[in-house]
Short mmCIF file of C-alpha atoms and ligand atoms in Angstrom, two decimals:
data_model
loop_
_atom_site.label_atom_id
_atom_site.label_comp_id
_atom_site.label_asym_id
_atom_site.label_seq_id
_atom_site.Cartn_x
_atom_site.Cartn_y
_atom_site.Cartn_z
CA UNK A 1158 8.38 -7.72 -33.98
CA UNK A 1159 6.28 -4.69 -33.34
CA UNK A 1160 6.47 -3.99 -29.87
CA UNK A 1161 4.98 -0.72 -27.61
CA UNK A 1162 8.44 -0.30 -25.08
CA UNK A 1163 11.72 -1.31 -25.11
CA UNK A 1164 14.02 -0.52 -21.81
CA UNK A 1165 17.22 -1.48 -22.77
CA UNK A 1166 20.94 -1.52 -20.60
CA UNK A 1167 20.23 -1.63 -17.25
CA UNK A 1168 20.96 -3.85 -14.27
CA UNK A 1169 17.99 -5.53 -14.49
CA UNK A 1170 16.59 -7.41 -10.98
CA UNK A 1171 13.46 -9.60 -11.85
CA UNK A 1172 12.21 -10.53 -8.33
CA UNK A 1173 11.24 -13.95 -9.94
CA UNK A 1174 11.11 -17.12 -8.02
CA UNK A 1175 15.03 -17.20 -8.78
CA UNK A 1176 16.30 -13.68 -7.85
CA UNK A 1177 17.66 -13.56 -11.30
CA UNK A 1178 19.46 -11.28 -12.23
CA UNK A 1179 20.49 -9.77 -15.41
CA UNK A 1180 23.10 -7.32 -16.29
CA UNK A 1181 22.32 -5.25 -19.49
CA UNK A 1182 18.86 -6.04 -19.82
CA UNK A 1183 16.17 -5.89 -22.76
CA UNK A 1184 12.76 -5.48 -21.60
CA UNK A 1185 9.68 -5.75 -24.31
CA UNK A 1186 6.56 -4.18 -23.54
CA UNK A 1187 3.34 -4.89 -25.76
CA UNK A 1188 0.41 -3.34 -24.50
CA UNK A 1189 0.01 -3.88 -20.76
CA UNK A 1190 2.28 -7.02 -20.89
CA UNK A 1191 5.52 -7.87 -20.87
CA UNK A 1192 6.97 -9.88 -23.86
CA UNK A 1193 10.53 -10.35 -23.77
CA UNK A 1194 13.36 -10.51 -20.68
CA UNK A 1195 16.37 -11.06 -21.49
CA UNK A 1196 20.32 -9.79 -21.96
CA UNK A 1197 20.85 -7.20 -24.53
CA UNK A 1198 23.34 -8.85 -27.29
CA UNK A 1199 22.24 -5.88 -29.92
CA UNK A 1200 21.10 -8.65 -32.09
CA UNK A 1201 17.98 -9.15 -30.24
CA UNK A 1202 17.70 -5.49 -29.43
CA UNK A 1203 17.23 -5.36 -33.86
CA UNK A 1204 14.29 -8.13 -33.51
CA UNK A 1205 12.28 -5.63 -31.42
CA UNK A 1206 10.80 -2.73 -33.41
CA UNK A 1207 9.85 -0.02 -30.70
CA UNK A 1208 7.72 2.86 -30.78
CA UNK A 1209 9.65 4.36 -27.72
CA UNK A 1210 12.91 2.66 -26.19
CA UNK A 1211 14.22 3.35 -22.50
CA UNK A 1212 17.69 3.94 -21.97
CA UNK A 1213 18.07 2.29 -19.00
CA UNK A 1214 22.20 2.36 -18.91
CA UNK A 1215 23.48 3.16 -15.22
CA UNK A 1216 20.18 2.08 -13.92
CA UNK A 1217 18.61 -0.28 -12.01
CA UNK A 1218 15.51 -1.69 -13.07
CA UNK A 1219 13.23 -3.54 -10.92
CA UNK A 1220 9.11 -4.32 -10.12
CA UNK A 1221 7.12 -1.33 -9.18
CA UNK A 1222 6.65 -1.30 -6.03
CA UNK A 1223 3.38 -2.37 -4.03
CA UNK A 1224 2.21 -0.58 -1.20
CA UNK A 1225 0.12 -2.95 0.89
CA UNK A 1226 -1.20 -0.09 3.01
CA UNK A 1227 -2.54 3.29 2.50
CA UNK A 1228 -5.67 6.09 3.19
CA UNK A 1229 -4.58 8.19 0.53
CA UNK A 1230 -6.28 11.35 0.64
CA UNK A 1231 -5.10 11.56 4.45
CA UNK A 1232 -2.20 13.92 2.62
CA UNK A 1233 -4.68 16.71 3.14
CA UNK A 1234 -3.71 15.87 6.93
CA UNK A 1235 0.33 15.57 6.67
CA UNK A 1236 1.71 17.10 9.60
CA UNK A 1237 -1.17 18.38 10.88
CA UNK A 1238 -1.27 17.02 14.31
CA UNK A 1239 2.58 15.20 15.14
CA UNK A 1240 3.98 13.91 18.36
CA UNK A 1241 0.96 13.06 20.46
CA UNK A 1242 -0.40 9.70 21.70
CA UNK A 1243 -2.37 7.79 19.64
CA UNK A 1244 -5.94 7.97 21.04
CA UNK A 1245 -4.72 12.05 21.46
CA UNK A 1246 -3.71 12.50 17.38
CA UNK A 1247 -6.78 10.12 16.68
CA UNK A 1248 -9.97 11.26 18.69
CA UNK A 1249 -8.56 15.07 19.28
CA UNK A 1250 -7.69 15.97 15.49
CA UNK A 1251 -7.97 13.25 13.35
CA UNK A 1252 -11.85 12.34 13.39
CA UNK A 1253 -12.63 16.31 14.51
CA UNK A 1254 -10.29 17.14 11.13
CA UNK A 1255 -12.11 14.66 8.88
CA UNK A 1256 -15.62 15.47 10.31
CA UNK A 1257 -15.10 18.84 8.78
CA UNK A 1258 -13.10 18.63 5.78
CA UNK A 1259 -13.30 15.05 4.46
CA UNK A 1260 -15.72 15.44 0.86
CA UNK A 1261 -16.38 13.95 -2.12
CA UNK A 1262 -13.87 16.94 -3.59
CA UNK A 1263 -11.42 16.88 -0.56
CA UNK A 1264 -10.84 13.33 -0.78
CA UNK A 1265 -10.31 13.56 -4.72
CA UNK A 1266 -7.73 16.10 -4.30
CA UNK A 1267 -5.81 14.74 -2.10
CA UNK A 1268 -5.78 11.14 -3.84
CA UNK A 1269 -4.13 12.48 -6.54
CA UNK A 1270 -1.81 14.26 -4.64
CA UNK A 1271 -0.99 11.17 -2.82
CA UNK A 1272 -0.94 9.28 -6.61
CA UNK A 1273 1.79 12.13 -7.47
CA UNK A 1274 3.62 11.05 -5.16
CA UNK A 1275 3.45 7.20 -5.07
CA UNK A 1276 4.55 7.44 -8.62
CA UNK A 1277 7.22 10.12 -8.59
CA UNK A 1278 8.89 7.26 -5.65
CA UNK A 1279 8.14 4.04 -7.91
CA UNK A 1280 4.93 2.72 -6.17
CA UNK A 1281 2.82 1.36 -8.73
CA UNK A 1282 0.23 -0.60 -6.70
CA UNK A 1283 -1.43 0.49 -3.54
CA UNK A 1284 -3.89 -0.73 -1.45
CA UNK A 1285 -6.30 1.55 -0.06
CA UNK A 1286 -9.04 2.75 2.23
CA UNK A 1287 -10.56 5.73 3.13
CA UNK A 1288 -14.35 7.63 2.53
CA UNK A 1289 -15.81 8.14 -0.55
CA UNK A 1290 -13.38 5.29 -2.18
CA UNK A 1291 -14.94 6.13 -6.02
CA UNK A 1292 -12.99 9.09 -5.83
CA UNK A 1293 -10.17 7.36 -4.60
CA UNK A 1294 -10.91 5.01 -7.81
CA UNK A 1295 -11.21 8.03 -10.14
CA UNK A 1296 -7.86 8.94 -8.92
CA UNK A 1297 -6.13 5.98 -9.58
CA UNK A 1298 -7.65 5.76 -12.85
CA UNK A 1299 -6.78 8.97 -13.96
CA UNK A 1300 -3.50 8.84 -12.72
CA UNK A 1301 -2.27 5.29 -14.33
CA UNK A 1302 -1.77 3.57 -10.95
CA UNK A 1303 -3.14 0.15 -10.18
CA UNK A 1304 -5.53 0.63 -6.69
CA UNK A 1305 -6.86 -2.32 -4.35
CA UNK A 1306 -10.13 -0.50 -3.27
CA UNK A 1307 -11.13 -0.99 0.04
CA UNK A 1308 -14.80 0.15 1.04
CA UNK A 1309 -14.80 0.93 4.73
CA UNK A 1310 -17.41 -0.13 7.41
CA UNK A 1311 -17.79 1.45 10.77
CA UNK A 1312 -20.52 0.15 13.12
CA UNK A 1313 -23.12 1.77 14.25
CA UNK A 1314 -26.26 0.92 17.26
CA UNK A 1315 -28.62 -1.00 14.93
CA UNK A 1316 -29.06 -4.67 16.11
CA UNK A 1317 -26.62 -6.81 14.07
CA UNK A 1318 -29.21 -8.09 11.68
CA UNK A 1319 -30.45 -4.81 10.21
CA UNK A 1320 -27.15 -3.58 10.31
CA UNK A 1321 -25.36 -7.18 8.62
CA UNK A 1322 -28.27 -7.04 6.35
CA UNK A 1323 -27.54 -2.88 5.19
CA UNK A 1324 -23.93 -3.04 5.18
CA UNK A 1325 -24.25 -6.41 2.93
CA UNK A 1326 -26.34 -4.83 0.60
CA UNK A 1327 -23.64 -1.51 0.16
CA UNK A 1328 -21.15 -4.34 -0.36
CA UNK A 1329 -22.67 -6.20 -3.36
CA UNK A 1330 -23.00 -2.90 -4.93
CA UNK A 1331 -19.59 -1.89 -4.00
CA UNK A 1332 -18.29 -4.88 -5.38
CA UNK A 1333 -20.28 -5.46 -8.25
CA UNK A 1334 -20.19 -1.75 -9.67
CA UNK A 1335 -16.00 -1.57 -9.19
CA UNK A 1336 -15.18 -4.91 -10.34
CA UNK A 1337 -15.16 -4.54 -14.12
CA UNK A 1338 -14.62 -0.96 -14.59
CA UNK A 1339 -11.13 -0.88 -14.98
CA UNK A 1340 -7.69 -3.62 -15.46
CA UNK A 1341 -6.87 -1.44 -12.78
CA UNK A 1342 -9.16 -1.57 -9.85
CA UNK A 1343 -9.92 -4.72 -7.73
CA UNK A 1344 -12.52 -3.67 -4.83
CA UNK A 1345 -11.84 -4.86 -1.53
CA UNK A 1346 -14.08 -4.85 1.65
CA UNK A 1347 -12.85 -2.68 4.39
CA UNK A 1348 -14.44 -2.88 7.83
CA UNK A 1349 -11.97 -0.68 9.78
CA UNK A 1350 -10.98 -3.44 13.00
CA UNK A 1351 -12.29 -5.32 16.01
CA UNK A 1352 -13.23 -2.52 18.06
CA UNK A 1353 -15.06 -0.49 15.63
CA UNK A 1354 -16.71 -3.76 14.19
CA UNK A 1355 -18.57 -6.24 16.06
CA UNK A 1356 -17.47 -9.68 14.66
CA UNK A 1357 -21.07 -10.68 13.54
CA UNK A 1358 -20.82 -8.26 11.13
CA UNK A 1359 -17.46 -8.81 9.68
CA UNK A 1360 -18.24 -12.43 9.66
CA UNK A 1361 -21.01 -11.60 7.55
CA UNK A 1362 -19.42 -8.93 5.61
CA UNK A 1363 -16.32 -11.39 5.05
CA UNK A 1364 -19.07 -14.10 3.80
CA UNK A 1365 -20.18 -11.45 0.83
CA UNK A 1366 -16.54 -10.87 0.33
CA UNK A 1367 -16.20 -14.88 -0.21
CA UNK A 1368 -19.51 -14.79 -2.84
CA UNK A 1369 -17.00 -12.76 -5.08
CA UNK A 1370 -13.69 -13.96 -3.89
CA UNK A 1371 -12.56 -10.52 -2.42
CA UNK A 1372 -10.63 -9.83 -0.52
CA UNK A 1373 -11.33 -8.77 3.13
CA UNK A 1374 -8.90 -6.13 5.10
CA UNK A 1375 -9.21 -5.08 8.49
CA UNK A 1376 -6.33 -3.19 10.98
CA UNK A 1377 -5.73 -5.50 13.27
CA UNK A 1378 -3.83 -5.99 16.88
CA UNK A 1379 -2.30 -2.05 16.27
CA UNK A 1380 -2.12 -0.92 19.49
CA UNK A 1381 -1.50 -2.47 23.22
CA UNK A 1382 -4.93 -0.99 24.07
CA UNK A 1383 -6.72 -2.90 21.16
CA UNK A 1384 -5.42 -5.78 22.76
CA UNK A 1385 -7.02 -5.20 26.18
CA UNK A 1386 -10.68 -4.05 24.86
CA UNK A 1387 -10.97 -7.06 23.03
CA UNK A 1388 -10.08 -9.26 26.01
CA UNK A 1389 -12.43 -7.82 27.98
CA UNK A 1390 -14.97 -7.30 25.33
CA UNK A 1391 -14.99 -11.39 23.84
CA UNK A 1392 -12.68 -12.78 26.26
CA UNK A 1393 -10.12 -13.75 23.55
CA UNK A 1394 -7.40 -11.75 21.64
CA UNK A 1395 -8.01 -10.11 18.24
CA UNK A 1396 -6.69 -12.71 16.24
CA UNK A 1397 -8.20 -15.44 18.19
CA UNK A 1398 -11.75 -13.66 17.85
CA UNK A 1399 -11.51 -12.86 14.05
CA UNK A 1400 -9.71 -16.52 13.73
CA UNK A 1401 -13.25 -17.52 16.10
CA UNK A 1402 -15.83 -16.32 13.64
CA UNK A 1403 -13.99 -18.19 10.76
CA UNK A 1404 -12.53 -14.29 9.42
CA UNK A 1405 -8.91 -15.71 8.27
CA UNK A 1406 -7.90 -17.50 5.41
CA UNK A 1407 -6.09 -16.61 2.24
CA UNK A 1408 -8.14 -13.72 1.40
CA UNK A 1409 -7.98 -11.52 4.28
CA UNK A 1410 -5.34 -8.81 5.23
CA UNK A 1411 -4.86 -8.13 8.81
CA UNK A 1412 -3.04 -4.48 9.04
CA UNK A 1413 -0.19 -3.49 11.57
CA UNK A 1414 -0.54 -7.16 13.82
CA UNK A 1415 2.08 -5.39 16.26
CA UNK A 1416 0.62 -7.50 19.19
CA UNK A 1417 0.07 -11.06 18.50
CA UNK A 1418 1.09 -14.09 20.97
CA UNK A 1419 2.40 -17.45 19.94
CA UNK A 1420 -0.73 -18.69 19.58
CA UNK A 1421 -1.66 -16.32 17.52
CA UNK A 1422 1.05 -16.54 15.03
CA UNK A 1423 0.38 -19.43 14.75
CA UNK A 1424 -3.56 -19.02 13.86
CA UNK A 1425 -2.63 -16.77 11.33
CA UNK A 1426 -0.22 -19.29 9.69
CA UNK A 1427 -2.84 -22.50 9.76
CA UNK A 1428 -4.95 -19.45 8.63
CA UNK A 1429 -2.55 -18.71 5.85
CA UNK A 1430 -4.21 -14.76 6.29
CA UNK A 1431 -1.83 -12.15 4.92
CA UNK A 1432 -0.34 -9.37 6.82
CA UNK A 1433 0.66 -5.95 6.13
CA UNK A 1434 3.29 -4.19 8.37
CA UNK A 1435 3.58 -1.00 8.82
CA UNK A 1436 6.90 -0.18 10.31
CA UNK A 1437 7.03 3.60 10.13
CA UNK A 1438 3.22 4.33 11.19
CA UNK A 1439 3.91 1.92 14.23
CA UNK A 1440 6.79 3.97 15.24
CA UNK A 1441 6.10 7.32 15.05
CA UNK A 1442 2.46 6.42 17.01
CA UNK A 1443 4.58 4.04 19.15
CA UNK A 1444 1.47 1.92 18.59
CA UNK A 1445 3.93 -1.23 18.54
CA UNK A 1446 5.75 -3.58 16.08
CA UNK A 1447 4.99 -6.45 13.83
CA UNK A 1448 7.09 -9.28 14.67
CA UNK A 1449 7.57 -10.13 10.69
CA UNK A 1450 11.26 -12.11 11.21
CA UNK A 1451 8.83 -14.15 13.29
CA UNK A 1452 6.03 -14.45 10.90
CA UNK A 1453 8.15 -14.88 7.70
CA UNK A 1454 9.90 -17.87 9.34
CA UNK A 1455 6.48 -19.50 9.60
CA UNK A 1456 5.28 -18.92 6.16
CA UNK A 1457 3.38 -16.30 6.33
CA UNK A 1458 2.83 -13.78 3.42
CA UNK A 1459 3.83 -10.32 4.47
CA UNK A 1460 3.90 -7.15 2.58
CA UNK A 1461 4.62 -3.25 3.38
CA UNK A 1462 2.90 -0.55 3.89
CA UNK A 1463 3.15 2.93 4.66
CA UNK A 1464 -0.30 3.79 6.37
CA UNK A 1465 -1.90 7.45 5.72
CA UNK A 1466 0.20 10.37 5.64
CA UNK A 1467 -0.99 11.69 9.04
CA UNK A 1468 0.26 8.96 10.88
CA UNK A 1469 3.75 8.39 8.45
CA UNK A 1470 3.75 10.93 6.82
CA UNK A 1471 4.70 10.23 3.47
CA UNK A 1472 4.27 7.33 1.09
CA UNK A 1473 7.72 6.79 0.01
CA UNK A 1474 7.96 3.03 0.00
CA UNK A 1475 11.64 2.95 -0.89
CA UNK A 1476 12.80 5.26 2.54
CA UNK A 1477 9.86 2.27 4.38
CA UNK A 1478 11.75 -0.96 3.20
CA UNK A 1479 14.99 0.84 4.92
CA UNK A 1480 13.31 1.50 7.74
CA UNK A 1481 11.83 -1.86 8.13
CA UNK A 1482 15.41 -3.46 7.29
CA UNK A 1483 16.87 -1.23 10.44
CA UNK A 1484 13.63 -1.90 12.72
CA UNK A 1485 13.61 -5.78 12.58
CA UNK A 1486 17.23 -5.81 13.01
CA UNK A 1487 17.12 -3.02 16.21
CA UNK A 1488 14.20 -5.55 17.73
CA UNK A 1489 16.14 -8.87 17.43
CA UNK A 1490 19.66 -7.94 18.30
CA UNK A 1491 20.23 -9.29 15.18
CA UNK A 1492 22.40 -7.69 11.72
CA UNK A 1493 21.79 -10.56 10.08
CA UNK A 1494 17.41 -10.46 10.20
CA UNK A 1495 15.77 -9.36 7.02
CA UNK A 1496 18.86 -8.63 4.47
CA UNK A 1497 18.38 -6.41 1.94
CA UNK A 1498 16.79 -8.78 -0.73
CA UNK A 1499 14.51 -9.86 1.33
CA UNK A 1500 13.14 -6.72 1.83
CA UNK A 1501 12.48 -5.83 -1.51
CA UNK A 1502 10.70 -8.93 -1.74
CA UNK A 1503 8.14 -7.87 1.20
CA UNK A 1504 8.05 -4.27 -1.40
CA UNK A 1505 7.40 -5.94 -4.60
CA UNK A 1506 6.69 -10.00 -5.14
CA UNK A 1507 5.57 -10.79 -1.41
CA UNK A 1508 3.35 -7.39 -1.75
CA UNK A 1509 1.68 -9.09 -4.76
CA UNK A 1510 0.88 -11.99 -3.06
CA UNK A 1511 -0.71 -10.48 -0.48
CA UNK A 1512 -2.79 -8.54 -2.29
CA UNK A 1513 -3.95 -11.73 -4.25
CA UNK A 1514 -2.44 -10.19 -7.88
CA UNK A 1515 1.04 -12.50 -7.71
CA UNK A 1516 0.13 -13.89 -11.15
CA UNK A 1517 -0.45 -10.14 -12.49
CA UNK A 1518 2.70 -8.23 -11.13
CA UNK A 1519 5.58 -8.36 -8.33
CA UNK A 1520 7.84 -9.71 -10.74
CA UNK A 1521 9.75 -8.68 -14.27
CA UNK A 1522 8.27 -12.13 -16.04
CA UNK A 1523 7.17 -12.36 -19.52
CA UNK A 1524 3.21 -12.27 -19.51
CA UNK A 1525 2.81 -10.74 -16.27
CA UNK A 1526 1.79 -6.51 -16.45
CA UNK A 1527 4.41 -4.06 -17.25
CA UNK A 1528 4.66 -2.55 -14.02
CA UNK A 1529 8.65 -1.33 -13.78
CA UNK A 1530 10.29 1.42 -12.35
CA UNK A 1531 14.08 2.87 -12.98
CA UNK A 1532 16.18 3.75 -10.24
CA UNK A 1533 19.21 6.21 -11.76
CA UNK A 1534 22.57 5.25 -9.58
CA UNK A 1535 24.60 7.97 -11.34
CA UNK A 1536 23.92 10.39 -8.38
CA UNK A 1537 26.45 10.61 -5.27
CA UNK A 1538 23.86 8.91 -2.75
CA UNK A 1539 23.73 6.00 -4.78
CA UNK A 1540 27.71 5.92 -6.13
CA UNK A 1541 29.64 3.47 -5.98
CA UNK A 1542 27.37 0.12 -6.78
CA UNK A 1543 28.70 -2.78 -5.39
CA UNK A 1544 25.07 -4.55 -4.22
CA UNK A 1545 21.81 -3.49 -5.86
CA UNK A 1546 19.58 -4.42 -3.27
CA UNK A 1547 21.60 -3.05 -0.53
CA UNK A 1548 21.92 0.42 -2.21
CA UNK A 1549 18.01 0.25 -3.27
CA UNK A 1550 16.97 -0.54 0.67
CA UNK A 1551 20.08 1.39 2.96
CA UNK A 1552 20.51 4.64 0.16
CA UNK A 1553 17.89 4.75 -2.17
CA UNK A 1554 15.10 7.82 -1.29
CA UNK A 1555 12.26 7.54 -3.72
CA UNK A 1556 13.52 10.35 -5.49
CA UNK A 1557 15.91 8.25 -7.00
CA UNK A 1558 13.15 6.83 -9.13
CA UNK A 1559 13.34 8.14 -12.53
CA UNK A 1560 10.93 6.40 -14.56
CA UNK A 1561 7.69 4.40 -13.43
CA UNK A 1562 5.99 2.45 -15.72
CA UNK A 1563 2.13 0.77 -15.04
CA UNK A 1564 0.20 -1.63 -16.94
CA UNK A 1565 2.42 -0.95 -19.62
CA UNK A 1566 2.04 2.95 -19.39
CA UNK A 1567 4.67 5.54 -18.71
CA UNK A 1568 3.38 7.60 -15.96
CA UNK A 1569 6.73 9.52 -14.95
CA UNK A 1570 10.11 9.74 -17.28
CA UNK A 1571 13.32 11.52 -16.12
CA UNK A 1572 11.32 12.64 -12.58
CA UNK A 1573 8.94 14.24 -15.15
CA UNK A 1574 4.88 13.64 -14.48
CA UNK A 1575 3.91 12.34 -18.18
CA UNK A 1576 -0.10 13.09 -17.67
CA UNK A 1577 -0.84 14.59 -14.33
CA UNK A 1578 -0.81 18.56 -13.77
CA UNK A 1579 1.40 18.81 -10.20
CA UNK A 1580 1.23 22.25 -9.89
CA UNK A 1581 -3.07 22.11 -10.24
CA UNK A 1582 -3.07 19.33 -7.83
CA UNK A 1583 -1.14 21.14 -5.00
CA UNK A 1584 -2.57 24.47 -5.07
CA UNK A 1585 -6.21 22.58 -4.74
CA UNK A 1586 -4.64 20.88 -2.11
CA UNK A 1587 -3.61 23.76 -0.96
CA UNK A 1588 -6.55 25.69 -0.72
CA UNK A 1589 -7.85 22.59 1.33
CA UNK A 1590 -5.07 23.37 3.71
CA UNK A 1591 -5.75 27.23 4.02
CA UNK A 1592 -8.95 26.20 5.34
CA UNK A 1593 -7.48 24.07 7.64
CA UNK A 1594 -5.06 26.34 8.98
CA UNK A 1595 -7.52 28.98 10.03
CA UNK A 1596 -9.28 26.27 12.37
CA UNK A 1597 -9.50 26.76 15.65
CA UNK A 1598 -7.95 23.76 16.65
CA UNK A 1599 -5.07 24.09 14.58
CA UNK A 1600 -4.57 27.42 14.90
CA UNK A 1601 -4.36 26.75 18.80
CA UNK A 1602 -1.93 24.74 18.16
CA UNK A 1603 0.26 26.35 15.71
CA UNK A 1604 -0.13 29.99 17.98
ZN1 ZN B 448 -4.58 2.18 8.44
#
């Protein structure tokens, strides 16, 4: 059988519904799909004819990984403006930074610089928002990485009519341009949160998102402070009011959730909304924590995420599942919360789900996409092997990737970019940050 990949030999973990597990692997790739998992026994290897095999021996080989949260071209930020409060970083550099330097070309660059490095650490899928999201798209595209596409919505002083009516209108367009370009672009709706949003018009923006059975992502509950403006704003937390104007349900993300009561756990299980945490972002902005042990024990659906790179600052999801693994078991007291399987899961078949594409990836299954990546563990940090998952979520950096496969493409081989030009990507990246540097408020900062 004429096949397009074979990966052959390694330690092969499937994140299916079983865990299985399979120790020298064959992996068949036709197309985008994959069309045979099983043990190498040589004789079956001879079945596959293979117009490029993958010597997978003294790897591991698992799902790519999905990155439930991201603003990619927020590189062009990365350690810009560290160790300050929250409202400090945000309304003193952030927005002043992106009023200047965020454009159509900016936010290209830095997209693929951020794609560079999702797939040089063996994230496949991510899930982002930021301005001007079609270059975000063209990005992706280009680069062979599978984007949710979030199109962002601030508020602004029209009544909520003309402005439900407007931002409805960009949304059917949004949707309806990005929705059959690609295999590997499925537009989202973005309105940013609560507080930036009245919840008329997310209600009605979440309605338009139902019309095409988008999904609908908004931060949510991130900070202490959130918390408060919303009480005093609708008289009822931001769960309760998104949960209120009938927001929640199986199609809607709620970012970061670091403050949530009982109650509100609970609306977002009855809810069954999906939530992506995002342990390092919380921590380094000290914005808070999602309880997840909490969550996952009531069924929800969580996934990871590692936020923009001004608030993280990188997108290495492999060096985030450790630190979510240490944070959940630092809040509860407890070594035994969130072992290390489980937190793959949250990085590959749980990220899936919440990103509504379980049936597509998440998982090493025949018929789902070919979306694999190849950890090497012939390299000190990751020598001896006694537990794969352990040494994937307590030693693994991302650059122990070697190989990252999407939709059935080979986008990096041997830590080796197949089609994307690295060293024309940072120097326009670069440039971006010369600018940058001679600003006034940087250089203040910097003197
Ligand atoms: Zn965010």
């Amino acid at each position: 059988m004429e096949v397009d990949i074979v990966i052959s030999g390694g330690l092969l973990l499937t994140m299916d519904d079983n865990y299985t597990v399979i120790k020298g692997s064959l992996i068949a790739i036709e197309g985008d799909k994959i069309v045979y998992v099983g043990q190498s026994t040589g004789i079956n290897e001879q079945i596959f004819s293979a117009k490029k095999i993958i010597d997978a021996t003294g790897c591991l080989v698992l799902p790519g990984l999905v990155n439930t949260h991201t603003h990619a071209p927020m590189v062009l930020f990365r350690g810009v403006a560290d160790d300050l409060s929250l409202m400090e970083w945000l309304n003193n550099y952030i927005f002043p930074l992106e009023m200047k330097y965020v454009t159509k070309d900016t936010v290209y660059w830095g997209a693929r610089l951020a794609c560079a490095e999702m797939i040089l650490s063996g994230t496949t899928t991510f899930c982002d928002g930021y301005f001007y999201p079609g270059r975000i798209a063209r990005a992706a595209i280009e680069s062979g990485l599978r984007i949710v596409l979030g199109l962002g919505f601030f508020d602004s002083d029209e009544d909520i009519d003309s402005a439900a009516k407007k931002h409805s209108a960009t949304a059917r367009r949004f949707i309806e341009k990005w929705q059959h370009i690609s295999p590997l672009v499925t537009p989202a709706l973005f309105p940013h949160a609560p507080y930036t949003c009245r919840p008329e018009i997310m209600r009605r923006l979440k309605q338009v998102a139902d019309e095409y059975e988008a999904l609908f992502i908004t931060h949510l509950s991130e900070t202490k402070e959130e918390v408060d403006t919303i009480n005093e704003r609708y008289g009822l937390t931001p769960v309760k009011l998104l949960y209120s104007h009938g927001i929640l349900d199986e199609r809607t993300i709620a970012v970061h959730c670091n403050w949530l009561n009982e109650e509100e756990i609970g609306l977002l299980a009855s809810s069954k909304a999906k939530v992506s945490h995002n342990a390092e972002s919380g921590m380094k902005l000290a914005s808070g924590a999602c309880p997840i042990h909490e969550l996952l024990s009531r069924g929800i659906t969580v996934g990871i995420g590692t936020d923009g790179c001004a608030s993280n600052n990188d997108h290495d999801l492999v060096r985030e599942m450790g630190t979510v693994a240490y944070l959940h078991k630092h809040i509860t007291g407890d070594p035994t919360t969130l072992d290390a399987r489980s937190v793959l899961a949250l990085a590959t078949r749980m990220g899936a789900r919440v990103l509504g594409l379980e049936r597509e990836i998440g998982s090493i299954e025949v018929g789902k996409k070919a979306d694999i990546i190849l950890i090497d563990t012939r390299t000190p940090r990751l020598w001896p092997l006694y537990n794969p998952y352990s040494q994937i979520v307590y030693a693994a950096c991302g650059e122990n990737v070697t190989t990252t496969i999407c939709n059935g493409r080979i986008l990096m081989e041997n830590r080796r970019l197949v089609n994307l030009d690295l060293d024309e990507i940072m120097s326009q990246v670069e440039s971006v940050a010369e600018t940058i540097r001679q600003d006034e408020l940087i250089r203040s900062r910097f003197d």
